[in-house]
Structures are given as structure tokens and as C-alpha cells.
XYZ file of C-alpha atoms in Angstrom:
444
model
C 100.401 122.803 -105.392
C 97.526 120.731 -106.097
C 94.435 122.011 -107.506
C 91.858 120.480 -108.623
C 89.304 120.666 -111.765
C 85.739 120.440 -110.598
C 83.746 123.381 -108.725
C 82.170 122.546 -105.596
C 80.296 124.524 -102.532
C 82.798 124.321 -99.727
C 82.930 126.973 -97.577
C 85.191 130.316 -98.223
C 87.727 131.544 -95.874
C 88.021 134.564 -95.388
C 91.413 134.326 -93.908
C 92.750 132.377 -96.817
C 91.047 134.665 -99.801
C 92.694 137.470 -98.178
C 96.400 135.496 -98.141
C 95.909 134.572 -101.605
C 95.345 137.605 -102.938
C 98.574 139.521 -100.748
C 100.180 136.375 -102.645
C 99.288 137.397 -105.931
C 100.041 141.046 -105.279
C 103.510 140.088 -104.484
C 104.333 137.129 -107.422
C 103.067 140.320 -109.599
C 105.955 142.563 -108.274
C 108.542 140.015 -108.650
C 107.976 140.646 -112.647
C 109.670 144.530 -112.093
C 111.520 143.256 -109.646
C 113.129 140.986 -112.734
C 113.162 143.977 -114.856
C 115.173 145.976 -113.066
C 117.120 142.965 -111.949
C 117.961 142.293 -115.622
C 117.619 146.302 -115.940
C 121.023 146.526 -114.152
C 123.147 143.553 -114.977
C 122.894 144.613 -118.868
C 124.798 148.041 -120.473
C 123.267 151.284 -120.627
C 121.977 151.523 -124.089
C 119.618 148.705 -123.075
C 118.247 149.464 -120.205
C 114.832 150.252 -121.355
C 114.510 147.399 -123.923
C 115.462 145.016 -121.183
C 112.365 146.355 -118.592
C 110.311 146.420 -121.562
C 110.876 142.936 -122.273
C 109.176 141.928 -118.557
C 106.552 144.811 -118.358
C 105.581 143.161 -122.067
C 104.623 139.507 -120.559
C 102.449 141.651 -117.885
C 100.121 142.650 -120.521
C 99.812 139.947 -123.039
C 100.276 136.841 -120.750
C 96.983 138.721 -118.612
C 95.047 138.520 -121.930
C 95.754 135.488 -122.780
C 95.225 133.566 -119.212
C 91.629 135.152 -119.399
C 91.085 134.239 -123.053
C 92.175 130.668 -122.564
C 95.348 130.186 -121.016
C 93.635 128.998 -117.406
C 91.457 126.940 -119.257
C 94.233 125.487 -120.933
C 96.279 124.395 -117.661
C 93.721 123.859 -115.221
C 90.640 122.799 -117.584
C 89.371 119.360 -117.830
C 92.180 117.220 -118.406
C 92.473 115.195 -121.702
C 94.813 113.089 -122.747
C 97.250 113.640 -119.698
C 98.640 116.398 -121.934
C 96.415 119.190 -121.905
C 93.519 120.221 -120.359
C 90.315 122.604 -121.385
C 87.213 123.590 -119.629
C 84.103 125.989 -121.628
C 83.150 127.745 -118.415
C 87.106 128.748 -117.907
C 87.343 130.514 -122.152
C 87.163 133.912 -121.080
C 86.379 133.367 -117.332
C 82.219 133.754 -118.688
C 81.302 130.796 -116.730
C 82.741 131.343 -113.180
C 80.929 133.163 -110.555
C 82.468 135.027 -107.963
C 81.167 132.549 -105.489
C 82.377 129.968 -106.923
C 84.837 128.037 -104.582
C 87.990 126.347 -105.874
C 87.157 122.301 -105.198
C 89.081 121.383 -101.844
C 90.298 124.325 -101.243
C 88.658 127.480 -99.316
C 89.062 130.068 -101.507
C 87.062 131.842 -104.882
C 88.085 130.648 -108.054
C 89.103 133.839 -109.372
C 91.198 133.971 -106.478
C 93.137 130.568 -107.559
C 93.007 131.755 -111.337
C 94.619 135.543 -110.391
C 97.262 133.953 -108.517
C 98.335 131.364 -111.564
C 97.415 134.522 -113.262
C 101.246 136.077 -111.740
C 103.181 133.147 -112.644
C 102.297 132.627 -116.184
C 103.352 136.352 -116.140
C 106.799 135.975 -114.636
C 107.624 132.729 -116.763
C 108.314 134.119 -120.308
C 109.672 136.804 -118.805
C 112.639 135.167 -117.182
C 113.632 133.889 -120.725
C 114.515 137.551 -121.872
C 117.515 138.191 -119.936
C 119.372 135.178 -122.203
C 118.473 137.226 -125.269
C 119.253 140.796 -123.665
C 120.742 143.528 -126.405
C 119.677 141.756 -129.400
C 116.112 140.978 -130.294
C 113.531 142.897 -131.889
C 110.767 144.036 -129.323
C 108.007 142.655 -131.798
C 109.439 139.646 -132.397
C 109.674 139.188 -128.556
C 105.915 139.806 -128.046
C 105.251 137.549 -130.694
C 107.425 134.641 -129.312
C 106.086 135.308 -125.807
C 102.601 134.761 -126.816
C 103.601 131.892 -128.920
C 105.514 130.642 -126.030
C 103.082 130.395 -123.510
C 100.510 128.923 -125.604
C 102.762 126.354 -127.181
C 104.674 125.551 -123.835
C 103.689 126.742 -120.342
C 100.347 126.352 -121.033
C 100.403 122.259 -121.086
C 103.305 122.488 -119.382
C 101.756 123.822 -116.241
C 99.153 120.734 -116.803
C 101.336 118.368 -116.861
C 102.194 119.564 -113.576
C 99.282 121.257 -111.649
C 96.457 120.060 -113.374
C 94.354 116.742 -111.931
C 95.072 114.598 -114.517
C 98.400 116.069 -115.778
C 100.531 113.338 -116.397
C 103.474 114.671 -113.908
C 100.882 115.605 -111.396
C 99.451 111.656 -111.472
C 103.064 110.517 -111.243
C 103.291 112.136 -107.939
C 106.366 114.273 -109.658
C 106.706 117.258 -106.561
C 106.719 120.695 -107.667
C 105.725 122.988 -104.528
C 105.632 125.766 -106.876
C 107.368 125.709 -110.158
C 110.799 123.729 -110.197
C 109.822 122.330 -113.303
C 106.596 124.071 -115.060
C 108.104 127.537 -114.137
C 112.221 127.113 -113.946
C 113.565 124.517 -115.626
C 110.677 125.597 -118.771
C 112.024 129.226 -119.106
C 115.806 128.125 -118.680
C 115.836 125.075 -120.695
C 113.615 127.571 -123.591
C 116.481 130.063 -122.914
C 119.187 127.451 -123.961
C 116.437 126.885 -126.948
C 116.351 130.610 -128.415
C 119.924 131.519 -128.104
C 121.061 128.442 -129.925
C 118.809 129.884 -132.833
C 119.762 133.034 -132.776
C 123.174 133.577 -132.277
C 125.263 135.668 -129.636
C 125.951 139.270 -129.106
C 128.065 141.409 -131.643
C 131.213 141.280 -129.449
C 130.711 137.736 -127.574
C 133.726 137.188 -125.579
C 135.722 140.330 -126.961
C 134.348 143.533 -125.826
C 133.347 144.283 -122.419
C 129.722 143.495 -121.030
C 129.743 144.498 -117.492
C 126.869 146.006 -115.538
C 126.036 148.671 -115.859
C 123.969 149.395 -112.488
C 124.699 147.353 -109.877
C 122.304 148.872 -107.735
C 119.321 148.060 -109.804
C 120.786 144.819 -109.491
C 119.924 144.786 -105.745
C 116.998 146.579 -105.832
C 115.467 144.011 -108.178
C 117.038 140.973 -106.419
C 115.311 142.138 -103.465
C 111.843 142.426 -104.723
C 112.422 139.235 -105.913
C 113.360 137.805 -102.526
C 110.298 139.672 -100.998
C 108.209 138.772 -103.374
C 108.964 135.040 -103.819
C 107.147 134.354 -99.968
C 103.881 135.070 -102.126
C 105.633 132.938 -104.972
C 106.182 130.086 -102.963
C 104.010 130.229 -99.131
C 101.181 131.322 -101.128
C 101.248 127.758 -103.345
C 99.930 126.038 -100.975
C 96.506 127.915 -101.558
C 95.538 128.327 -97.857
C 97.285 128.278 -93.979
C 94.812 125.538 -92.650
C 97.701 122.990 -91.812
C 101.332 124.574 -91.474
C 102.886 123.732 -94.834
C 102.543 127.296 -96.127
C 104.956 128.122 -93.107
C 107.066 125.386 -93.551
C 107.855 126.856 -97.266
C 107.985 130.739 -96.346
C 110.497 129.410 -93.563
C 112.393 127.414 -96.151
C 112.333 129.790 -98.719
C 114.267 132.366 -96.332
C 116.778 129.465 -94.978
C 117.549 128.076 -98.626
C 117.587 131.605 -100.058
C 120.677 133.004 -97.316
C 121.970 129.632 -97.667
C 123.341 130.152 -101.676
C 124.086 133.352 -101.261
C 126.663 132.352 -98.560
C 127.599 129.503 -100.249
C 127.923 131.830 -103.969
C 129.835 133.713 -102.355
C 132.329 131.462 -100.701
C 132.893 129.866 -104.007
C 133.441 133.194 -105.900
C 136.172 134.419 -103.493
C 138.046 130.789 -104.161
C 137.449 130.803 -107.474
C 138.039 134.594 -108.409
C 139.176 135.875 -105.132
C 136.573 138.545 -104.405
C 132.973 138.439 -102.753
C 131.146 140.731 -105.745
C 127.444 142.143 -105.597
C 126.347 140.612 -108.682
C 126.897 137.684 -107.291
C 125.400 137.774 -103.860
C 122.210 139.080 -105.435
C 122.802 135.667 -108.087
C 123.608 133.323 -105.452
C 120.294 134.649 -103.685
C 117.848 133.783 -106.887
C 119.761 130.565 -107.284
C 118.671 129.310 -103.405
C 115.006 131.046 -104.511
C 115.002 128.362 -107.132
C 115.849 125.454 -105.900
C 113.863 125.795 -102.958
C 110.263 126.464 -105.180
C 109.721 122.161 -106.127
C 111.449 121.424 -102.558
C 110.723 123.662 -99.780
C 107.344 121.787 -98.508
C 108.873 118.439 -98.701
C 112.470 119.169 -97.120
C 112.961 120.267 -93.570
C 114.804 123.661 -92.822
C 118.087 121.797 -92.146
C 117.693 120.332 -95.879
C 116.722 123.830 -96.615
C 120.239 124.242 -96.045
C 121.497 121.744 -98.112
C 119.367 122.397 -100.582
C 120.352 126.708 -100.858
C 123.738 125.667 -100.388
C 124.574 122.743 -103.016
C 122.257 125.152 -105.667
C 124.668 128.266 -104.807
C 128.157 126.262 -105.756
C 126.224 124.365 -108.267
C 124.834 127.447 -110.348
C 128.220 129.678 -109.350
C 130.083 127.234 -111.468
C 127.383 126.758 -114.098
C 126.973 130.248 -115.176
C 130.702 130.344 -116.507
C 129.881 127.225 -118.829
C 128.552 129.536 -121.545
C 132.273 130.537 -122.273
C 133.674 127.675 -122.013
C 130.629 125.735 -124.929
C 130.173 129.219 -126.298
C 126.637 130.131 -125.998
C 125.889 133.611 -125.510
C 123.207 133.241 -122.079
C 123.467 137.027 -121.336
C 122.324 136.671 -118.243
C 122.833 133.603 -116.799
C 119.382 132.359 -117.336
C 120.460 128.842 -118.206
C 123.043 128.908 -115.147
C 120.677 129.996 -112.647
C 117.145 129.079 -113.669
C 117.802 125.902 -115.373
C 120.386 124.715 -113.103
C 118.992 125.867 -110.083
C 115.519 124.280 -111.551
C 117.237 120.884 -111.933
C 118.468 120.639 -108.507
C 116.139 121.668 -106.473
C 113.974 119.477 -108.117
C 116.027 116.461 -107.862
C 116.858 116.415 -104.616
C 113.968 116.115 -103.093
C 114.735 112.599 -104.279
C 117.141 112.466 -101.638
C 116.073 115.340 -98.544
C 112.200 114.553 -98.614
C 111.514 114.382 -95.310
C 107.941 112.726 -95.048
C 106.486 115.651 -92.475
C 105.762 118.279 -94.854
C 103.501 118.382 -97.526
C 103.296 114.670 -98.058
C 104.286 111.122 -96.311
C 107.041 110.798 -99.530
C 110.900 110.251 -98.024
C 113.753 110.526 -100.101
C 116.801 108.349 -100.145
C 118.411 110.044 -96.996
C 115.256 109.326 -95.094
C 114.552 105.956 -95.960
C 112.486 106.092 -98.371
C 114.928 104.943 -101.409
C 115.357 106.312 -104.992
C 111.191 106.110 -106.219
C 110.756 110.059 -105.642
C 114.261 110.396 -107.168
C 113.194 108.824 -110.423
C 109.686 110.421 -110.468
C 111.493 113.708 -110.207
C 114.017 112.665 -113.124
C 110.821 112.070 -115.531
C 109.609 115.279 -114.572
C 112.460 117.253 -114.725
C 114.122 115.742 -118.007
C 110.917 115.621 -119.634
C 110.142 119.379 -119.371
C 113.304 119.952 -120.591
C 113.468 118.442 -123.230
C 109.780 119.324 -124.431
C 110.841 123.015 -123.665
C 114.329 123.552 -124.844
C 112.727 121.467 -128.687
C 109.787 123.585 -128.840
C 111.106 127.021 -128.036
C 114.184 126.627 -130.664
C 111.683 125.647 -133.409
C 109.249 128.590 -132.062
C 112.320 131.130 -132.109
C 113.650 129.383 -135.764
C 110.293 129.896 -137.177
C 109.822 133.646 -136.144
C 113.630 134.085 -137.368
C 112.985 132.669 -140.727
C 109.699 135.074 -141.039
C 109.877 138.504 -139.250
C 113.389 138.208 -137.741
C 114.507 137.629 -134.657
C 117.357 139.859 -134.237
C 117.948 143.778 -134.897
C 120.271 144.966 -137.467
C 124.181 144.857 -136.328
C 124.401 148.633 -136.712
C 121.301 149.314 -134.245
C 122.486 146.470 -131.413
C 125.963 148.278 -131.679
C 124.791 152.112 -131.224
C 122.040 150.393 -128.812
C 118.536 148.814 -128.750
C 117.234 151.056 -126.625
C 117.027 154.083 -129.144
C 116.616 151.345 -131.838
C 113.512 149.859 -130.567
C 112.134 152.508 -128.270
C 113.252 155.898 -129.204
C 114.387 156.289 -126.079
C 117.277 156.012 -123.500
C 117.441 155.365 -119.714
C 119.351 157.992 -118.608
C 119.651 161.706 -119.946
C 123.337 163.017 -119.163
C 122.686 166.269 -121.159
C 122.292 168.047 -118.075
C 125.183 166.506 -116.004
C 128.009 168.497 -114.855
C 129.913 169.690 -112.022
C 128.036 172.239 -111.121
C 125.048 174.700 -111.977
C 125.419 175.121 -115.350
C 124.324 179.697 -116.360
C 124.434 181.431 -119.183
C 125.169 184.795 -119.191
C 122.926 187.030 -120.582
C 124.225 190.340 -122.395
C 123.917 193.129 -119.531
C 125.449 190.425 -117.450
C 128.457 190.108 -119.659
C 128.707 193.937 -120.260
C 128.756 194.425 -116.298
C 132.117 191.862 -115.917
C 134.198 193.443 -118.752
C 133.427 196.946 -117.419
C 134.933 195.581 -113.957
C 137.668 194.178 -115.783
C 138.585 197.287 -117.459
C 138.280 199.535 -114.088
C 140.214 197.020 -112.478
């Protein structure tokens, strides 16, 4: 991706206004594709809680991009760190003519499709801290969150000026400012606030595996807006290049997940085909316009072993990632980001090689600044953000309510009513009904 700041008259597309916004539609619908991804992989009694926790970000994060979040990452740059633009506060000062500079489409067409990624970002953090944090303090930390770290983050970045960005760090669409940032701030909160009541002793299992597939493949659909759409127009083939790539890299970790879990545990499982599937989504996002579909490969299928063996580190350190956030977001960030260091190609979105195509290990250490850099800034920032709200209004429900379940707890609700489940129609017999079968029985 690689917006600029500045607002000039070029001419609109048609054709590419119209892709961008399909785009935007569908990075929107990967955030309840996420919920009911997470929806599934957590028990029963927090279901709710755990769609709550991404429908949340789809209100707040909205406010805030309009208020000043877009301002904030795609503003005027200063400093390298941040940028901020008047005309951007509250989108008062852009027209609906207004054409994004170098690019063929509205502004508010580039701003609505940020728009679904500043969305889906915090959200990705909650599955870490599934069954055990208080919905408030949640909405709190994710508007804290994105103001404090994807914000500047996604300058750094994105944003002409952004120190990463005039690097020449490569983030197609979100390796780093989207991936790595909610899985290293995962890592972040949990090391705050604790694990689970029951950690490594009672049973955690999912409850719904078929939510699990139903929201893994919403987020498979909707990552070809996620990822083709980043390139912010079809003019020149790179958009194609990534929805191909995103596909290839994608099937390529699930295979390769798979393959590892039957060695490993000796049995190909749902959860972790629909896993091994956001893993290759991923890694591909910084790669899949520099690499070519054969790296796409290599790419889906080093990320699937990689982030298959990752996600069983939390036992083994004893953090409590519920989810697998850190495994699979973080880890999956992380390498997709790095090797483009090595399978850059040169014929897709730039003229930059990596290592394997002659172009040494410059990209490779440009990526390393990037990646390490954003998570560092992100894993520091979010434990202090979730230490301070901790120390204030609490993080964490009472022990009694995470044990009889959040859901109830925090919503006064639950997911699923069994009070009418049964065998069979369940009658009640009214009196003349009851009179007529003991008179049969007696004149039998």
C-alpha cells in the first residue's frame, strides 16, 4: 500500500471506486467472520461475550477513524512518527470529489477502506483474553489501543513520511501495522492480566466447531478485499498478483498445518485446518505483491509448520493466549514479513529482490527494523495500557462470574437456550385429557 498525503485533481475511475468499495464491504465482514471464528473455538458460557468483543471495535473504532483516527495515520506527517491533517478531524474538510493523490479513486473511498482495518485490528487481540475480561474495560482498552498504537503505527507504515514507509519496509497490507501489532499487544495484555481460572487443568475445548468454519471462511472470503483491494486500484496487475497469492499461500498452510498435526498428534482436526488457513492469510498480507505464486507456496507453507508448532508454546512458557493469537497472528506476522527478505521476486509490486533472487540481505534487514520495531513498540505499550486500566477499573471479572460464565456475567444473556430441548414434542395434558386416559384404563 502506498498512499499518499496531499489532494490532487486526477481523474476518478469508475472501475476502481467501485472495487474499492466491494473491498471495504468485504474487510468489514471479516470482523463477524472473527467473531464467530473466536465465537466457536471458546466454551459455551462465552459465546456471546466473545462476538461482543469484535462487534464492539465495529462501533467505536468507526467513531474514532472519523473523529481523528485517519487524520492521525494518513495526516501530514511529522516527525516520522505521527502524522495529522485539519481537513481529515472529523472528515469536515474533504469533498466527495476529492481524489486520493496518485491514485484514481475518492478520498472517502481510501479513508472507508482503512476505515475496515482499523476495525478488525483491536479486534483480533480479544481472542488472547477470551473468558476473562470485563466488557467495559475492553471498550476502554480498545479505544485506548488504537489511539495509543495503531494509529502511529499504521503511519509508520502507510503514511508518506512514516518512518517504515521511507525505509522502503514492505507491508502489502498489514504484516506489521495490522498482525504483528495485535499479536505482539496480545502477548502484552495477557502478561498483565493473568490466565484463565483453570489454565492447564480443566478442559477448554471448543465448543462449536462449526462456527469455527463458518467464521474461518468469511475470513478467507473476505481477506481478497483485505489484501487485492490494498493495492487501491487494478490499473497494472498487482492487485491480481495478491488475490492469486492470497488463495495459493492460504491452501498452502492449511496443507502444510495439517501434515504437521497428524505427525505431531496423529490426527488431521478441523480446528486446525481452519488455523492453518488464517496462518497462510497472514503471512501472505506484507508478501503476496512482492513474491511470485511459487513463493506463495513457500511462503503458506513454512507459516503453516511455523505457527502449528508455535501455538503450543503457551504451555510450554505458560502464558494463557486463549486463542492462539500470539501463535498465529504474531508468528504468522513475523514470517511473512521476513521473508520477503529472501522470496522478493522483483516483478511484482516493486524492482526489490530478496536474497534467493539476487538481490542480497538489504530488504531482509529493512523488514527486521520493521518487524522488531512494531513489536516491540506494541507488545510495551499495550502491557502498560492493560496495567493501567487493571490498576483503575479492573481488567478482569470476579473468579465466581468467569467460573459460572461471562456471558450471563457481562451480558445477561446466553448463546444457546436448551430449555426447550428434548427428544421429542414436549405436551401437557390438560384435565379432560387426563380424565379421558384413566377412564380407558379402568374399562380396559
Amino acid at each position: 500500500m502506498a498512499p499518499a498525503i496531499t489532494l490532487a485533481a486526477d481523474k476518478l475511475s469508475v472501475a476502481n471506486t467501485g472495487f474499492m468499495l466491494i473491498c471495504s464491504a468485504l474487510v468489514l465482514l471479516m470482523t463477524p467472520g472473527l467473531a464467530f471464528f473466536y465465537g466457536g473455538m471458546v466454551r459455551v458460557k462465552s459465546t456471546l461475550n466473545m462476538l461482543m468483543m469484535s462487534f464492539i471495535s465495529m462501533g467505536i473504532v468507526t467513531i474514532l477513524w472519523v473523529l481523528y483516527g485517519f487524520s492521525m495515520a494518513f495526516g501530514t506527517d511529522h516527525g516520522s512518527l505521527i502524522g495529522w491533517e485539519s481537513d481529515f478531524v472529523g472528515w469536515t474538510g474533504i469533498d466527495k470529489a476529492d481524489i486520493w493523490s496518485g491514485y484514481t479513486i475518492p478520498v472517502l473511498a481510501f479513508a472507508v477502506f482503512q476505515m475496515m482495518f482499523a476495525i478488525i485490528t483491536p479486534a483480533l487481540i480479544s481472542g488472547a483474553i477470551a473468558d476473562r475480561v470485563k466488557f467495559s474495560a475492553w471498550s476502554l482498552f480498545v479505544l485506548l489501543w488504537a489511539t495509543v498504537v495503531y494509529f502511529p503505527v499504521a503511519h509508520w507504515v502507510w503514511g508518506t513520511g512514516g518512518w517504515a514507509f521511507e525505509l522502503g519496509v514492505i507491508d502489502f497490507a498489514g504484516g506489521t501495522a495490522v498482525h504483528i501489532n495485535a499479536g505482539a499487544a496480545a502477548l502484552g495484555v495477557i502478561l498483565v492480566i493473568g490466565k484463565r481460572v483453570g489454565f492447564k487443568k480443566d478442559p477448554m475445548r471448543p465448543h462449536s466447531l462449526p462456527l469455527v468454519m463458518l467464521g474461518a471462511g468469511l475470513l478467507w472470503f473476505g481477506w481478497f478485499g483485505f489484501n487485492a483491494g490494498s493495492w487501491l486500484g487494478n490499473d497494472d496487475g498487482v492487485g491480481s498478483l495478491m488475490f492469486v497469492n492470497t488463495q495459493i499461500a492460504t491452501a498452502a498452510a492449511m496443507l502444510a498445518w495439517l501434515a504437521y498435526e497428524k505427525i505431531a498428534h496423529g490426527a488431521f482436526t478441523t480446528l486446525g485446518a481452519a488455523s492453518g488457513a488464517v496462518a497462510g492469510l497472514v503471512a501472505i498480507t506484507p508478501s503476496g505483491g512482492a513474491v511470485t505464486p511459487i513463493g506463495a507456496i513457500a511462503v503458506g507453507a513454512i507459516a503453516g509448520v511455523a505457527c502449528a508448532a508455535a501455538v503450543g508454546l503457551k504451555y510450554k512458557f505458560g502464558y494463557d493466549d486463549s486463542l492462539d493469537v500470539v501463535g498465529v497472528h504474531m508468528v504468522g506476522g513475523v514470517i511473512g514479513s521476513l521473508l520477503i527478505g529472501f522470496f522478493a521476486s522483483g516483478t511484482g509490486q516493486s524492482d526489490v529482490k530478496g536474497l534467493f533472487y539476487g538481490g542480497g540481505l538489504d530488504q531482509f534487514w529493512k523488514q527486521c527494523a520493521g518487524v522488531f520495531a512494531v513489536l516491540a513498540y506494541s507488545l510495551i505499550a499495550s502491557a502498560i495500557l492493560a496495567f493501567l486500566l487493571d490498576k483503575t477499573i479492573g481488567m478482569r471479572v470476579d473468579e465466581d462470574e468467569e467460573i459460572s460464565g461471562i456471558d450471563q456475567a457481562e451480558h445477561a444473556e446466553t448463546a444457546y437456550d436448551f430449555s426447550g430441548a428434548g427428544g421429542g414434542a414436549v405436551r401437557t395434558a390438560t384435565p379432560a385429557a387426563a380424565g379421558a386416559a384413566a377412564s380407558k384404563k379402568v374399562d380396559a
